[in-house]
Coordinates of C-alpha atoms and ligand atoms in Angstrom, one line a residue:
M738 CA -118.6 104.8 106.9
A739 CA -117.3 101.4 106.0
F740 CA -116.4 99.7 102.8
R741 CA -119.5 97.6 102.7
S742 CA -123.2 97.5 102.0
D743 CA -125.8 94.8 102.0
F744 CA -125.9 93.7 98.4
I745 CA -123.7 93.7 95.3
W746 CA -125.3 93.4 91.8
F747 CA -123.4 90.5 90.3
N748 CA -124.1 89.5 86.7
G749 CA -127.8 90.5 87.0
E750 CA -128.5 89.3 90.5
F751 CA -128.3 90.8 94.0
V752 CA -125.8 88.8 96.1
P753 CA -125.0 89.5 99.8
W754 CA -121.8 91.5 100.1
D755 CA -119.9 88.6 101.8
E756 CA -120.8 86.1 99.1
A757 CA -119.8 88.1 96.0
K758 CA -116.6 86.1 95.3
V759 CA -114.5 85.1 92.3
H760 CA -112.0 82.3 91.7
V761 CA -108.2 83.1 91.8
G762 CA -108.0 82.0 88.2
V763 CA -109.9 85.0 86.8
H764 CA -108.1 86.8 84.0
A765 CA -108.5 90.2 85.6
L766 CA -106.5 89.2 88.7
H767 CA -103.5 88.2 86.6
Y768 CA -103.5 90.9 83.9
G769 CA -105.6 93.8 85.1
T770 CA -108.3 93.1 82.6
S771 CA -111.1 95.3 84.0
V772 CA -112.8 98.6 83.4
F773 CA -114.6 100.5 86.0
E774 CA -116.3 103.7 87.0
G775 CA -116.6 105.8 90.1
I776 CA -119.9 107.5 90.5
R777 CA -121.5 109.4 93.4
A778 CA -125.1 109.5 94.6
Y779 CA -126.0 112.5 96.6
K780 CA -128.6 113.2 99.2
T781 CA -130.6 116.1 97.8
V782 CA -133.6 118.0 99.1
K783 CA -135.8 115.8 96.7
G784 CA -134.3 112.4 97.6
T785 CA -131.2 110.5 96.5
A786 CA -129.8 111.4 93.1
V787 CA -127.0 109.9 91.0
F788 CA -124.6 112.5 89.6
C789 CA -123.9 112.4 85.8
L790 CA -125.1 108.8 85.5
Q791 CA -125.3 108.7 81.7
Q792 CA -121.9 110.2 81.3
H793 CA -120.3 107.6 83.6
V794 CA -122.1 104.7 81.9
R795 CA -121.0 106.0 78.5
R796 CA -117.4 106.2 79.6
L797 CA -117.6 102.7 81.1
F798 CA -118.8 101.3 77.7
N799 CA -116.1 103.2 75.9
S800 CA -113.4 101.8 78.2
A801 CA -114.7 98.3 77.6
K802 CA -114.7 98.8 73.9
V803 CA -111.1 99.9 73.9
L804 CA -110.2 96.8 76.0
R805 CA -112.2 94.6 73.6
M806 CA -114.6 93.5 76.3
P807 CA -118.2 93.2 75.0
I808 CA -120.6 94.0 77.9
P809 CA -123.6 91.6 77.9
Y810 CA -126.0 94.4 78.8
T811 CA -127.1 97.7 77.2
E812 CA -126.2 101.1 78.6
E813 CA -129.8 101.5 79.7
Q814 CA -129.7 98.2 81.6
I815 CA -126.5 99.1 83.4
A816 CA -127.9 102.6 84.3
Q817 CA -131.0 101.0 85.7
A818 CA -129.0 98.4 87.6
I819 CA -127.0 101.2 89.2
L820 CA -130.2 102.9 90.4
D821 CA -131.6 99.6 91.6
T822 CA -128.4 98.9 93.6
V823 CA -128.5 102.3 95.3
A824 CA -132.2 101.7 96.2
K825 CA -131.7 98.1 97.3
N826 CA -128.9 99.1 99.7
R827 CA -131.1 102.0 101.0
H828 CA -128.3 104.6 100.7
E829 CA -129.1 108.3 101.1
A830 CA -125.7 109.1 99.6
C831 CA -123.0 106.7 98.4
Y832 CA -120.1 106.0 96.1
I833 CA -120.9 103.6 93.2
R834 CA -118.4 101.3 91.6
P835 CA -119.4 99.4 88.5
L836 CA -116.7 97.0 87.6
I837 CA -116.5 94.8 84.5
F838 CA -113.8 92.2 84.2
R839 CA -112.6 89.1 82.4
G840 CA -113.5 86.0 84.5
M841 CA -112.1 82.5 84.4
E842 CA -111.7 80.3 81.4
R843 CA -108.0 79.9 80.8
L844 CA -104.9 82.0 81.4
G845 CA -102.7 83.7 78.7
V846 CA -102.4 87.3 77.9
D847 CA -105.2 87.5 75.3
G848 CA -108.2 87.2 77.5
R849 CA -110.9 87.2 74.9
A850 CA -111.9 83.6 75.6
C851 CA -112.8 84.5 79.2
P852 CA -116.3 85.5 80.1
V853 CA -117.1 89.2 80.8
E854 CA -118.5 89.6 84.3
V855 CA -120.3 92.7 85.6
V856 CA -120.6 93.9 89.2
I857 CA -121.9 97.0 90.8
M858 CA -120.8 97.8 94.4
T859 CA -121.9 100.7 96.5
W860 CA -120.7 102.0 99.9
E861 CA -120.7 105.2 101.8
W862 CA -117.5 107.1 101.1
G863 CA -116.9 110.5 102.6
A864 CA -114.3 113.1 101.5
Y865 CA -111.6 111.4 99.4
L866 CA -108.6 113.3 100.6
G867 CA -109.7 113.6 104.3
P868 CA -112.5 115.4 106.1
E869 CA -110.7 118.8 106.3
A870 CA -109.5 118.7 102.7
L871 CA -112.5 120.4 101.1
E872 CA -112.0 123.5 103.2
Q873 CA -108.4 123.5 104.2
G874 CA -106.9 122.2 101.0
V875 CA -104.2 119.5 100.6
D876 CA -100.5 119.5 100.2
A877 CA -99.5 117.9 96.9
G878 CA -96.1 117.0 95.3
V879 CA -95.0 116.5 91.8
S880 CA -94.4 112.8 91.2
S881 CA -91.2 111.2 89.9
W882 CA -93.5 108.8 88.1
R883 CA -94.8 110.0 84.7
R884 CA -98.3 109.4 83.5
M885 CA -98.5 106.7 80.8
A886 CA -97.2 107.9 77.4
P887 CA -99.5 108.1 74.4
G888 CA -99.5 104.7 72.6
T889 CA -98.5 102.7 75.6
L890 CA -101.8 102.4 77.6
A891 CA -105.1 104.2 77.1
A892 CA -104.9 107.2 79.4
N893 CA -108.4 108.3 78.6
C894 CA -110.0 105.0 79.7
K895 CA -110.6 103.7 83.2
I896 CA -108.9 100.4 82.7
G897 CA -108.0 98.5 86.0
G898 CA -104.4 97.6 85.1
Q899 CA -103.6 101.2 84.4
Y900 CA -104.2 102.1 88.0
V901 CA -100.8 100.6 88.9
N902 CA -99.4 103.9 87.5
S903 CA -101.8 105.8 89.9
Q904 CA -100.6 103.6 92.8
F905 CA -97.0 104.5 92.1
V906 CA -97.9 108.2 92.1
T907 CA -100.0 108.2 95.3
M908 CA -97.8 105.8 97.3
E909 CA -94.8 107.9 96.6
A910 CA -96.6 111.1 97.5
K911 CA -97.8 109.8 100.8
D912 CA -94.3 108.4 101.6
R913 CA -93.1 112.0 101.1
G914 CA -95.7 113.5 103.4
F915 CA -98.1 114.8 100.7
A916 CA -101.8 114.0 100.5
E917 CA -101.6 113.4 96.7
G918 CA -99.1 113.3 93.8
I919 CA -99.3 115.2 90.6
A920 CA -98.0 113.3 87.6
L921 CA -96.4 115.0 84.6
D922 CA -96.9 113.5 81.1
I923 CA -94.1 111.9 79.2
N924 CA -93.0 115.3 77.9
G925 CA -93.0 117.0 81.3
Y926 CA -96.3 118.8 81.1
V927 CA -98.7 118.7 84.0
S928 CA -101.1 115.8 83.6
E929 CA -103.2 114.9 86.7
G930 CA -103.4 113.4 90.1
S931 CA -103.5 109.7 90.8
G932 CA -107.3 109.8 90.7
E933 CA -108.1 113.4 90.0
N934 CA -107.8 116.0 87.3
I935 CA -106.1 119.3 88.2
F936 CA -107.0 122.9 87.6
L937 CA -105.1 126.2 88.1
V938 CA -106.2 129.8 88.4
Y939 CA -103.5 131.6 86.6
N940 CA -103.2 135.1 85.1
G941 CA -106.9 135.7 85.4
T942 CA -108.0 132.5 83.7
I943 CA -108.8 129.0 84.8
Q944 CA -106.5 126.4 83.2
T945 CA -106.6 122.6 83.1
P946 CA -104.4 120.2 81.2
A947 CA -105.6 119.4 77.6
L948 CA -106.5 115.8 76.7
A949 CA -103.2 115.6 74.9
A950 CA -101.4 115.6 78.3
S951 CA -102.4 111.9 78.9
I952 CA -105.3 112.7 81.3
L953 CA -108.5 110.9 82.0
E954 CA -111.3 113.1 80.5
G955 CA -112.9 113.6 83.9
I956 CA -116.6 114.0 84.2
T957 CA -116.2 116.4 87.2
R958 CA -113.6 118.3 85.1
Q959 CA -116.3 118.8 82.4
C960 CA -118.9 119.9 85.0
V961 CA -116.4 122.4 86.5
I962 CA -115.6 123.8 83.0
T963 CA -119.3 124.2 82.3
L964 CA -119.9 125.9 85.7
A965 CA -116.9 128.1 85.4
R966 CA -117.9 129.4 82.0
D967 CA -121.4 129.9 83.2
M968 CA -120.0 132.1 86.0
G969 CA -118.1 134.2 83.4
Y970 CA -114.6 132.8 83.8
T971 CA -112.4 132.0 80.8
V972 CA -111.4 128.3 80.9
E973 CA -108.5 127.0 78.8
E974 CA -107.7 123.4 78.2
T975 CA -104.0 123.7 77.5
M976 CA -100.5 122.3 77.9
I977 CA -99.3 123.4 81.3
P978 CA -95.6 123.5 82.1
R979 CA -94.5 122.3 85.5
E980 CA -93.2 125.6 86.7
R981 CA -96.7 127.2 86.4
L982 CA -97.8 125.0 89.3
Y983 CA -95.6 127.1 91.5
V984 CA -96.8 130.5 90.4
A985 CA -100.5 129.9 90.1
D986 CA -102.9 131.9 92.3
E987 CA -105.0 128.8 93.1
A988 CA -105.0 125.1 92.3
F989 CA -107.5 122.4 92.9
F990 CA -108.2 118.7 92.1
T991 CA -111.5 117.5 90.6
G992 CA -112.9 114.0 90.6
T993 CA -116.0 112.0 91.5
A994 CA -114.3 110.9 94.8
A995 CA -112.3 114.1 95.3
E996 CA -115.2 116.4 94.2
I997 CA -113.4 119.8 94.2
T998 CA -110.5 119.7 96.6
P999 CA -108.3 122.8 97.0
I1000 CA -104.5 122.4 96.8
R1001 CA -102.7 124.6 99.2
S1002 CA -99.1 123.8 98.5
I1003 CA -97.1 122.0 95.8
D1004 CA -93.7 120.6 96.6
G1005 CA -93.7 122.6 99.8
I1006 CA -94.4 125.9 98.0
P1007 CA -97.6 127.6 99.0
V1008 CA -100.1 128.0 96.2
G1009 CA -101.2 131.7 96.2
A1010 CA -101.9 132.5 99.9
G1011 CA -101.4 128.9 100.9
R1012 CA -105.1 128.2 101.5
R1013 CA -108.3 127.7 99.5
G1014 CA -108.6 130.6 97.0
P1015 CA -111.8 132.6 96.2
V1016 CA -112.4 131.1 92.7
T1017 CA -112.1 127.6 94.1
A1018 CA -114.5 128.4 96.9
K1019 CA -117.1 129.8 94.5
L1020 CA -116.9 126.8 92.2
Q1021 CA -117.3 124.5 95.2
E1022 CA -120.3 126.4 96.4
R1023 CA -122.0 126.2 93.0
F1024 CA -121.1 122.5 92.6
F1025 CA -122.4 121.5 96.0
A1026 CA -125.5 123.6 95.5
I1027 CA -126.3 121.5 92.5
T1028 CA -125.4 118.1 94.0
S1029 CA -127.6 118.9 97.1
G1030 CA -130.5 119.9 94.9
K1031 CA -130.6 123.4 96.3
E1032 CA -129.8 124.9 92.9
E1033 CA -131.8 124.1 89.8
D1034 CA -130.3 121.3 87.8
R1035 CA -129.9 123.2 84.6
W1036 CA -127.7 120.7 82.8
G1037 CA -129.6 117.6 83.8
W1038 CA -126.8 116.2 86.0
L1039 CA -129.1 114.5 88.5
T1040 CA -130.9 111.2 88.1
Y1041 CA -133.2 110.6 91.0
V1042 CA -133.3 107.1 92.5
P1043 CA -136.9 105.8 92.6
K1044 CA -138.1 105.2 96.1
T1045 CA -138.7 101.6 97.0
Ligands
PPE2052 N1 -108.1 111.0 86.6 C1 -108.0 109.8 87.1 C2 -106.8 109.0 86.9 C3 -109.1 109.3 87.8 O1 -109.0 108.0 88.3 C4 -110.3 110.0 88.0 C5 -111.4 109.5 88.8 C6 -110.3 111.3 87.5 C7 -109.2 111.8 86.8 C8 -111.5 112.2 87.7 O2 -112.6 111.7 86.8 P1 -114.1 111.9 87.2 O3 -114.4 111.1 88.4 O4 -114.8 111.5 86.0 O5 -114.3 113.4 87.4 N2 -111.0 108.6 89.9 C9 -112.0 107.7 90.5 C10 -111.4 106.7 91.3 C11 -110.8 107.0 92.6 C12 -110.3 105.8 93.3 O6 -109.6 106.0 94.3 O7 -110.7 104.7 93.0 C13 -113.1 108.5 91.2 O8 -112.9 109.7 91.5 O9 -114.2 108.0 91.4

């Protein structure tokens, strides 16, 4: 499992991995002027399938619109290019990273004179928070770094430069011996991990921070809400005070990369019994049954990659 594959889709053409290069003068390198997605393709019983392709492409275009970056392709073309790239690289399962950035024309903060460049990379990426994490759970810590305040950046968009905030959160967490950090919002309510949304099982319900808590509106988060409701749980999108983290029965992260990762302790305090809880385990089971194609895809989450 290495960070490479054979080809990268680069402005409409397949380029060998080692040749997909840019100039040091590109606007994105200086000012973080990029938008991206993280998507997974799973190996299912019926072949390789991309998970929630349309939702990811939609969010990519929304992020680009907010950053005033017109994408020189349609959503259908990008979706097709993603499928083509997975097929071209002959992956059974992989992580997919579409990245759109302002290239080189001139420097200066307003990048709108610079061309919009589009790449799609794929590689094989296993469990995000370590191979044991999905079963054993991870130790997390509340970050001293806050999530971006409303009206500063655009928390609900996947804009490259914003991930400096995520880097602060995750680097601090690792330096303190945690697998991941949990950022609070500007008002002190629970927001999310550096690259994951967070859920709690508390008082008989499943809770996750509301959009108002400066979260990214995660696509996995939405799938988990759908699955949990289908399984008869009450799910609340609400403002969560920090102290609830310490008294929840269960906690878990969700994300494309993280999938559903149990959290076994927060700030050194065991969450519930200090290991993966039963609700988390049931949600994982259901989620992976769908991504592996073993359970019927009732919500149309899988797009099969045409065989080449
Ligand atoms: N919050 C943030 C800040 C975030 O980056 C992600 C995805 C999520 C929540 C979950 O969103 P979704 O993937 O739609 O369920 N983070 C991506 C990038 C991770 C990385 O290290 O890079 C991902 O999971 O692909």
